[in-house]
Tab-separated table of C-alpha atoms and ligand atoms in Angstrom:
chain	number	residue	atom	x	y	z
U	122	UNK	CA	8.152	-16.950	-15.646
U	123	UNK	CA	6.268	-13.679	-15.147
U	124	UNK	CA	7.457	-10.341	-16.517
U	125	UNK	CA	7.077	-7.523	-13.992
U	126	UNK	CA	7.784	-3.819	-14.511
U	127	UNK	CA	10.418	-2.638	-12.033
U	128	UNK	CA	10.736	1.050	-11.200
U	129	UNK	CA	13.921	1.450	-9.122
U	130	UNK	CA	13.047	5.110	-8.452
U	131	UNK	CA	15.607	7.518	-7.039
U	132	UNK	CA	17.048	8.570	-3.668
U	133	UNK	CA	17.254	5.330	-1.653
U	134	UNK	CA	15.121	3.636	-4.340
U	135	UNK	CA	17.957	1.954	-6.239
U	136	UNK	CA	19.600	0.694	-2.988
U	137	UNK	CA	16.477	-0.953	-1.621
U	138	UNK	CA	15.543	-2.219	-5.098
U	139	UNK	CA	18.911	-3.966	-5.374
U	140	UNK	CA	18.348	-5.568	-1.961
U	141	UNK	CA	14.838	-6.754	-2.807
U	142	UNK	CA	15.636	-8.107	-6.279
U	143	UNK	CA	18.600	-10.051	-4.829
U	144	UNK	CA	16.342	-11.608	-2.159
U	145	UNK	CA	13.634	-12.514	-4.695
U	146	UNK	CA	16.182	-14.096	-7.011
U	147	UNK	CA	17.773	-16.148	-4.218
U	148	UNK	CA	14.308	-17.277	-3.059
U	149	UNK	CA	13.598	-18.619	-6.549
U	150	UNK	CA	10.947	-16.137	-7.674
U	151	UNK	CA	9.965	-16.785	-11.296
U	152	UNK	CA	10.222	-13.171	-12.413
U	153	UNK	CA	11.809	-11.389	-15.321
U	154	UNK	CA	12.189	-7.654	-14.604
U	155	UNK	CA	11.311	-5.029	-17.187
U	156	UNK	CA	13.326	-2.154	-15.696
U	157	UNK	CA	11.815	1.306	-16.240
U	158	UNK	CA	13.471	4.385	-14.812
U	159	UNK	CA	11.310	7.264	-13.579
U	160	UNK	CA	11.797	10.261	-11.328
U	161	UNK	CA	13.881	13.388	-10.985
U	162	UNK	CA	16.933	12.291	-13.010
U	163	UNK	CA	14.720	10.991	-15.795
U	164	UNK	CA	12.942	14.351	-15.863
U	165	UNK	CA	16.270	16.080	-16.602
U	166	UNK	CA	16.860	13.861	-19.625
U	167	UNK	CA	13.380	13.051	-20.930
U	168	UNK	CA	11.527	16.173	-19.816
U	169	UNK	CA	9.068	14.310	-17.574
U	170	UNK	CA	9.557	12.161	-14.453
U	171	UNK	CA	6.992	9.708	-15.795
U	172	UNK	CA	7.601	8.987	-19.491
U	173	UNK	CA	4.858	7.171	-21.441
U	174	UNK	CA	7.125	4.118	-21.790
U	175	UNK	CA	6.681	3.467	-18.028
U	176	UNK	CA	2.880	3.472	-18.280
U	177	UNK	CA	3.019	1.373	-21.462
U	178	UNK	CA	5.259	-1.170	-19.740
U	179	UNK	CA	2.864	-1.512	-16.776
U	180	UNK	CA	-0.138	-1.723	-19.112
U	181	UNK	CA	1.626	-4.489	-20.984
U	182	UNK	CA	2.981	-6.456	-17.990
U	183	UNK	CA	0.004	-5.672	-15.734
U	184	UNK	CA	2.146	-5.827	-12.581
U	185	UNK	CA	4.804	-3.455	-11.260
U	186	UNK	CA	7.080	-3.138	-8.268
U	187	UNK	CA	7.890	0.482	-7.585
U	188	UNK	CA	10.498	2.040	-5.308
U	189	UNK	CA	10.005	5.659	-4.217
U	190	UNK	CA	10.264	8.432	-6.756
U	191	UNK	CA	11.101	12.044	-5.901
U	192	UNK	CA	8.498	14.523	-7.050
U	193	UNK	CA	10.287	17.556	-8.545
U	194	UNK	CA	9.116	20.720	-6.837
U	195	UNK	CA	7.990	23.688	-8.909
U	196	UNK	CA	8.226	22.036	-12.332
U	197	UNK	CA	4.503	21.912	-12.899
U	198	UNK	CA	4.297	18.127	-12.689
U	199	UNK	CA	1.987	16.552	-10.160
U	200	UNK	CA	3.136	13.519	-8.203
U	201	UNK	CA	4.323	10.487	-10.163
U	202	UNK	CA	2.092	8.391	-7.897
U	203	UNK	CA	-1.028	10.411	-8.660
U	204	UNK	CA	-0.247	10.265	-12.381
U	205	UNK	CA	0.308	6.500	-12.250
U	206	UNK	CA	-2.953	5.841	-10.383
U	207	UNK	CA	-4.894	7.980	-12.788
U	208	UNK	CA	-3.421	6.630	-16.023
U	209	UNK	CA	-3.872	3.030	-14.931
U	210	UNK	CA	-7.173	3.401	-13.030
U	211	UNK	CA	-5.726	1.785	-9.911
U	212	UNK	CA	-8.894	2.048	-7.857
U	213	UNK	CA	-7.935	0.088	-4.735
U	214	UNK	CA	-5.283	1.137	-2.279
U	215	UNK	CA	-4.360	-1.886	-0.221
U	216	UNK	CA	-2.348	-1.494	2.939
U	217	UNK	CA	-1.818	-4.514	5.157
U	218	UNK	CA	-0.825	-3.553	8.714
U	219	UNK	CA	0.632	-6.256	10.886
U	220	UNK	CA	2.941	-6.214	13.905
U	221	UNK	CA	6.359	-7.627	13.234
U	222	UNK	CA	7.797	-9.526	16.158
U	223	UNK	CA	10.934	-7.743	17.358
U	224	UNK	CA	9.691	-4.224	16.573
U	225	UNK	CA	8.462	-2.672	19.786
U	226	UNK	CA	5.209	-0.726	19.564
U	227	UNK	CA	2.318	-0.012	21.949
U	228	UNK	CA	0.446	-3.038	20.611
U	229	UNK	CA	1.538	-6.532	19.746
U	230	UNK	CA	-1.650	-7.819	18.161
U	231	UNK	CA	-2.326	-5.646	15.105
U	232	UNK	CA	-3.156	-7.651	12.001
U	233	UNK	CA	-5.523	-5.757	9.763
U	234	UNK	CA	-5.839	-4.737	6.144
U	235	UNK	CA	-6.973	-1.363	4.887
U	236	UNK	CA	-8.820	-1.244	1.575
U	237	UNK	CA	-9.109	2.384	0.536
U	238	UNK	CA	-11.078	3.633	-2.467
U	239	UNK	CA	-8.549	5.464	-4.640
U	240	UNK	CA	-10.476	7.389	-7.304
U	241	UNK	CA	-13.226	9.616	-5.931
U	242	UNK	CA	-14.582	11.227	-2.723
U	243	UNK	CA	-12.954	14.606	-1.964
U	244	UNK	CA	-9.955	13.547	-4.114
U	245	UNK	CA	-12.015	14.043	-7.266
U	246	UNK	CA	-10.499	17.546	-7.120
U	247	UNK	CA	-13.745	19.422	-7.760
U	248	UNK	CA	-13.100	22.598	-5.795
U	249	UNK	CA	-13.929	26.228	-6.307
U	250	UNK	CA	-13.467	29.550	-4.620
U	251	UNK	CA	-17.003	30.817	-4.158
U	252	UNK	CA	-15.861	34.244	-3.004
U	253	UNK	CA	-13.008	35.662	-0.945
U	254	UNK	CA	-14.362	34.128	2.225
U	255	UNK	CA	-15.715	30.835	0.994
U	256	UNK	CA	-14.308	27.810	-0.797
U	257	UNK	CA	-16.105	24.618	-1.583
U	258	UNK	CA	-14.987	21.097	-2.315
U	259	UNK	CA	-17.368	18.479	-3.656
U	260	UNK	CA	-17.407	14.948	-2.319
U	261	UNK	CA	-18.281	12.469	-5.041
U	262	UNK	CA	-19.456	8.982	-4.083
U	263	UNK	CA	-20.764	6.726	-6.841
U	264	UNK	CA	-22.515	3.367	-6.769
U	265	UNK	CA	-20.026	2.007	-9.292
U	266	UNK	CA	-16.859	2.884	-7.346
U	267	UNK	CA	-18.356	1.982	-3.957
U	268	UNK	CA	-19.578	-1.422	-5.124
U	269	UNK	CA	-16.249	-2.099	-6.853
U	270	UNK	CA	-14.149	-1.315	-3.754
U	271	UNK	CA	-16.341	-3.312	-1.368
U	272	UNK	CA	-16.292	-6.281	-3.756
U	273	UNK	CA	-12.515	-5.955	-3.822
U	274	UNK	CA	-12.441	-6.038	0.010
U	275	UNK	CA	-14.591	-9.184	0.206
U	276	UNK	CA	-12.600	-10.898	-2.562
U	277	UNK	CA	-9.396	-10.051	-0.706
U	278	UNK	CA	-10.897	-11.439	2.520
U	279	UNK	CA	-11.739	-14.741	0.871
U	280	UNK	CA	-8.422	-15.116	-0.923
U	281	UNK	CA	-6.442	-14.266	2.220
U	282	UNK	CA	-8.446	-16.248	4.734
U	283	UNK	CA	-9.810	-13.196	6.510
U	284	UNK	CA	-13.052	-13.496	8.467
U	285	UNK	CA	-14.518	-10.020	8.874
U	286	UNK	CA	-15.044	-6.981	6.636
U	287	UNK	CA	-15.933	-3.681	8.336
U	288	UNK	CA	-17.318	-0.826	6.238
U	289	UNK	CA	-16.329	2.599	7.553
U	290	UNK	CA	-18.357	5.764	7.020
U	291	UNK	CA	-19.781	8.905	8.524
U	292	UNK	CA	-23.249	8.083	7.241
U	293	UNK	CA	-24.923	9.657	10.263
U	294	UNK	CA	-23.821	13.056	8.915
U	295	UNK	CA	-23.095	12.543	5.201
U	296	UNK	CA	-26.434	10.828	4.827
U	297	UNK	CA	-26.571	10.754	1.030
U	298	UNK	CA	-22.918	10.230	0.037
U	299	UNK	CA	-21.733	7.904	2.818
U	300	UNK	CA	-25.274	6.563	2.926
U	301	UNK	CA	-24.824	5.390	-0.672
U	302	UNK	CA	-21.424	3.876	0.187
U	303	UNK	CA	-23.051	1.851	2.994
U	304	UNK	CA	-26.010	0.848	0.826
U	305	UNK	CA	-23.546	-0.587	-1.719
U	306	UNK	CA	-21.531	-2.283	1.036
U	307	UNK	CA	-24.671	-4.002	2.404
U	308	UNK	CA	-25.640	-5.215	-1.082
U	309	UNK	CA	-22.183	-6.655	-1.699
U	310	UNK	CA	-22.021	-8.240	1.787
U	311	UNK	CA	-25.133	-10.312	0.987
U	312	UNK	CA	-23.179	-12.045	-1.783
U	313	UNK	CA	-20.495	-13.191	0.677
U	314	UNK	CA	-22.341	-14.918	3.555
U	315	UNK	CA	-19.167	-16.776	4.564
U	316	UNK	CA	-17.526	-13.472	5.626
U	317	UNK	CA	-18.833	-11.561	8.636
U	318	UNK	CA	-19.847	-7.986	7.862
U	319	UNK	CA	-19.940	-5.015	10.246
U	320	UNK	CA	-20.212	-1.234	10.003
U	321	UNK	CA	-18.565	1.482	12.079
U	322	UNK	CA	-18.459	5.281	12.070
U	323	UNK	CA	-14.993	6.620	11.323
U	324	UNK	CA	-14.629	8.625	14.548
U	325	UNK	CA	-15.475	5.613	16.687
U	326	UNK	CA	-13.102	3.524	14.526
U	327	UNK	CA	-10.173	5.830	15.369
U	328	UNK	CA	-10.855	5.514	19.073
U	329	UNK	CA	-11.228	1.727	18.863
U	330	UNK	CA	-8.035	1.385	16.795
U	331	UNK	CA	-5.866	3.009	19.438
U	332	UNK	CA	-7.503	0.959	22.196
U	333	UNK	CA	-8.279	-2.476	20.756
U	334	UNK	CA	-6.848	-2.764	17.223
U	335	UNK	CA	-7.049	-6.560	17.388
U	336	UNK	CA	-10.836	-6.481	16.860
U	337	UNK	CA	-10.414	-5.398	13.194
U	338	UNK	CA	-9.622	-7.557	10.194
U	339	UNK	CA	-10.404	-5.998	6.771
U	340	UNK	CA	-11.474	-2.334	6.776
U	341	UNK	CA	-13.060	-0.849	3.645
U	342	UNK	CA	-13.235	2.930	3.416
U	343	UNK	CA	-13.956	5.798	1.037
U	344	UNK	CA	-10.862	7.715	-0.073
U	345	UNK	CA	-10.407	10.411	2.591
U	346	UNK	CA	-11.151	8.260	5.652
U	347	UNK	CA	-8.914	5.601	4.090
U	348	UNK	CA	-6.037	8.033	3.730
U	349	UNK	CA	-6.201	9.184	7.345
U	350	UNK	CA	-6.841	5.786	8.904
U	351	UNK	CA	-3.978	4.255	6.851
U	352	UNK	CA	-1.472	6.563	8.471
U	353	UNK	CA	-2.915	5.943	11.902
U	354	UNK	CA	-2.492	2.199	11.337
U	355	UNK	CA	1.083	2.576	10.029
U	356	UNK	CA	1.842	4.303	13.330
U	357	UNK	CA	0.373	1.349	15.229
U	358	UNK	CA	2.924	-1.077	13.804
U	359	UNK	CA	6.151	0.936	13.945
U	360	UNK	CA	6.439	3.483	11.136
U	361	UNK	CA	7.744	4.123	7.641
U	362	UNK	CA	10.579	1.618	7.279
U	363	UNK	CA	8.100	-1.257	7.434
U	364	UNK	CA	4.920	0.192	5.899
U	365	UNK	CA	3.960	-1.531	2.660
U	366	UNK	CA	1.293	-0.684	0.116
U	367	UNK	CA	-0.249	-1.487	-3.245
U	368	UNK	CA	-2.452	0.229	-5.794
U	369	UNK	CA	-4.640	-2.222	-7.655
U	370	UNK	CA	-6.953	-1.830	-10.652
U	371	UNK	CA	-8.830	-4.085	-13.032
U	372	UNK	CA	-5.986	-4.193	-15.537
U	373	UNK	CA	-2.857	-3.517	-13.467
U	374	UNK	CA	-1.330	-3.455	-9.998
U	375	UNK	CA	1.542	-1.353	-8.664
U	376	UNK	CA	3.177	-2.499	-5.415
U	377	UNK	CA	5.179	0.099	-3.501
U	378	UNK	CA	6.231	1.119	0.003
U	379	UNK	CA	4.507	4.028	1.734
U	380	UNK	CA	7.735	5.946	2.305
U	381	UNK	CA	9.481	8.407	-0.009
U	382	UNK	CA	12.972	8.586	-1.516
U	383	UNK	CA	14.640	9.602	1.794
U	384	UNK	CA	17.264	11.951	0.288
U	385	UNK	CA	18.794	12.437	3.774
U	386	UNK	CA	20.157	8.874	3.801
U	387	UNK	CA	20.623	8.354	0.053
U	388	UNK	CA	23.772	6.441	-0.944
U	389	UNK	CA	24.737	5.606	2.656
U	390	UNK	CA	23.772	1.930	2.570
U	391	UNK	CA	21.580	2.284	5.640
U	392	UNK	CA	18.038	2.381	4.232
U	393	UNK	CA	15.665	-0.288	5.480
U	394	UNK	CA	14.444	-2.391	2.517
U	395	UNK	CA	11.635	-4.000	4.591
U	396	UNK	CA	8.755	-1.833	3.311
U	397	UNK	CA	9.685	-2.538	-0.325
U	398	UNK	CA	10.306	-6.210	0.469
U	399	UNK	CA	6.880	-6.553	2.107
U	400	UNK	CA	5.353	-4.846	-0.943
U	401	UNK	CA	7.202	-7.369	-3.141
U	402	UNK	CA	5.873	-10.225	-0.985
U	403	UNK	CA	2.306	-8.992	-1.590
U	404	UNK	CA	3.150	-8.784	-5.285
U	405	UNK	CA	4.346	-12.404	-5.269
U	406	UNK	CA	1.031	-13.450	-3.700
U	407	UNK	CA	-0.818	-11.434	-6.348
U	408	UNK	CA	0.982	-13.286	-9.143
U	409	UNK	CA	0.325	-16.561	-7.329
U	410	UNK	CA	3.889	-17.314	-6.295
U	411	UNK	CA	2.706	-17.867	-2.711
U	412	UNK	CA	5.351	-20.403	-1.702
U	413	UNK	CA	8.149	-17.988	-2.552
U	414	UNK	CA	6.315	-15.169	-0.763
U	415	UNK	CA	5.969	-17.224	2.407
U	416	UNK	CA	9.594	-18.320	2.300
U	417	UNK	CA	10.816	-14.719	2.113
U	418	UNK	CA	8.341	-13.565	4.767
U	419	UNK	CA	9.687	-16.196	7.165
U	420	UNK	CA	13.335	-15.247	6.573
U	421	UNK	CA	12.566	-11.524	6.955
U	422	UNK	CA	10.582	-11.926	10.163
U	423	UNK	CA	13.209	-14.247	11.668
U	424	UNK	CA	15.934	-11.691	10.930
U	425	UNK	CA	13.978	-8.897	12.601
U	426	UNK	CA	12.945	-11.078	15.559
U	427	UNK	CA	16.590	-11.967	16.320
U	428	UNK	CA	17.374	-8.221	16.557
U	429	UNK	CA	21.049	-8.930	15.754
U	430	UNK	CA	21.267	-7.437	12.276
U	431	UNK	CA	18.959	-4.458	11.924
U	432	UNK	CA	19.172	-1.151	10.050
U	433	UNK	CA	19.466	2.087	12.114
U	434	UNK	CA	15.738	2.994	11.834
U	435	UNK	CA	14.961	-0.223	13.737
U	436	UNK	CA	17.599	0.515	16.370
U	437	UNK	CA	20.457	-1.493	14.805
U	438	UNK	CA	23.788	-0.597	13.206
U	439	UNK	CA	23.703	-2.927	10.186
U	440	UNK	CA	23.936	-1.731	6.599
U	441	UNK	CA	21.292	-2.418	3.945
U	442	UNK	CA	23.718	-5.005	2.522
U	443	UNK	CA	24.236	-6.786	5.897
U	444	UNK	CA	20.484	-6.942	6.476
U	445	UNK	CA	19.921	-8.272	2.936
U	446	UNK	CA	22.666	-10.914	3.293
U	447	UNK	CA	21.159	-12.096	6.583
U	448	UNK	CA	17.725	-12.583	5.003
U	449	UNK	CA	19.284	-14.486	2.101
U	450	UNK	CA	21.194	-16.672	4.559
U	451	UNK	CA	17.916	-17.582	6.253
U	452	UNK	CA	15.941	-18.414	3.102
Q	149	LIG	P1	10.563	10.094	3.152
Q	149	LIG	O1	9.585	9.012	3.398
Q	149	LIG	O2	11.443	9.955	1.978
Q	149	LIG	O3	11.491	10.266	4.458
Q	149	LIG	C1	11.000	10.607	5.747
Q	149	LIG	C2	12.014	10.138	6.831
Q	149	LIG	O4	11.944	8.696	6.930
Q	149	LIG	C3	13.467	10.458	6.469
Q	149	LIG	O5	14.164	10.790	7.650
Q	149	LIG	C4	13.997	9.172	5.890
Q	149	LIG	O6	15.386	8.988	6.066
Q	149	LIG	C5	13.205	8.119	6.653
Q	149	LIG	N1	12.994	6.917	5.844
Q	149	LIG	C6	12.109	6.784	4.802
Q	149	LIG	N2	12.200	5.552	4.293
Q	149	LIG	C7	13.142	4.901	4.985
Q	149	LIG	C8	13.689	3.599	4.888
Q	149	LIG	N3	13.267	2.704	3.975
Q	149	LIG	N4	14.676	3.259	5.753
Q	149	LIG	C9	15.104	4.120	6.670
Q	149	LIG	N5	14.633	5.367	6.818
Q	149	LIG	C10	13.651	5.757	5.970
Q	149	LIG	O7	9.731	11.454	3.068
Q	149	LIG	P2	10.164	12.895	2.505
Q	149	LIG	O8	11.554	13.207	2.937
Q	149	LIG	O9	9.065	13.769	2.901
Q	149	LIG	O10	10.122	12.745	0.918
Q	149	LIG	C11	11.254	12.666	0.061
Q	149	LIG	C12	10.801	12.574	-1.395
Q	149	LIG	O11	10.061	11.384	-1.615
Q	149	LIG	C13	9.882	13.735	-1.850
Q	149	LIG	O12	10.277	14.161	-3.132
Q	149	LIG	C14	8.505	13.102	-1.929
Q	149	LIG	O13	7.702	13.731	-2.900
Q	149	LIG	C15	8.862	11.684	-2.333
Q	149	LIG	N6	7.839	10.688	-1.967
Q	149	LIG	C16	7.649	9.675	-2.833
Q	149	LIG	C17	6.764	8.649	-2.543
Q	149	LIG	C18	6.641	7.524	-3.494
Q	149	LIG	O14	7.302	7.487	-4.517
Q	149	LIG	N7	5.793	6.542	-3.226
Q	149	LIG	C19	5.971	8.647	-1.299
Q	149	LIG	C20	6.291	9.753	-0.427
Q	149	LIG	C21	7.189	10.727	-0.756
């Protein structure tokens, strides 16, 4: 039995969390949930949307499943996500992107994984106004973070039976910073001769992705390119309702969907739990409950493929509860 921190979030968070925890329980997942509330309502009571107890719980359990959390506007608190990543040093942003049969998109052969560096690059936040007409932002690339993220990508490739890792950069222009990223990538690649290694410039990558996405397997990128390319890839497979993600560090991992708390459909029982469920499936693989993960994956994909019981974002009329019940029926 593994204890996992569960953040049900707010907005549609609690609805999709209920769906996902029901499915995991029925599938036989060996998990005990340590439920930690966070978000806007918590901020009203505890004065912060991310109380220390949430961080402490994740530090202790080392794994968390997180539903979306609304970021209060104008209360001086940065995003809960940014705060979580920082406090827990979650350096790798992992975003698997795979077509789901039954969801129509321009491509039917996307199956790639984005590994984005999460801690430096232009996100280091070192900016200054030089004068009224000039601002500057410093791009930080270090050997330590670059080596760590590329090692993560190769490790992921081996553990998930992937064959190719492609390092993405703009080293023709950012010769020193992206040059260092590539130098680290080449060093790491030598340690993994069983995995093919390639390099590509980020502009060419974007063009190739919207023409022949099937040629890519694992992509490893510095923070900014990773952010942009992640969204491009989410678009390739059909959008927010199915886009999963994870933030992983040396001591902890937080699995969460890409989407937000969707206040426009809150409480209407029509949110699609797929993105959170796919995030939970990745979490199950991370905690080595692979059989359960595969069982749920199969039931989910069968349900979507049949196209009979789908939530409105996927073109259906089913409720979150109907969709959940159908997956459970198929387990
Ligand atoms: P959003 O992702 O919540 O919603 C955008 C659109 O997608 C809405 O029309 C919504 O109904 C739809 N949608 C999102 N998830 C869906 C699902 N599972 N099923 C069906 N439809 C879905 O983005 P928005 O409205 O910009 O953000 C709302 C709040 O969420 C904000 O406070 C934002 O800060 C927060 N947020 C939190 C994130 C997190 O906790 N990881 C990530 C992104 C935003």
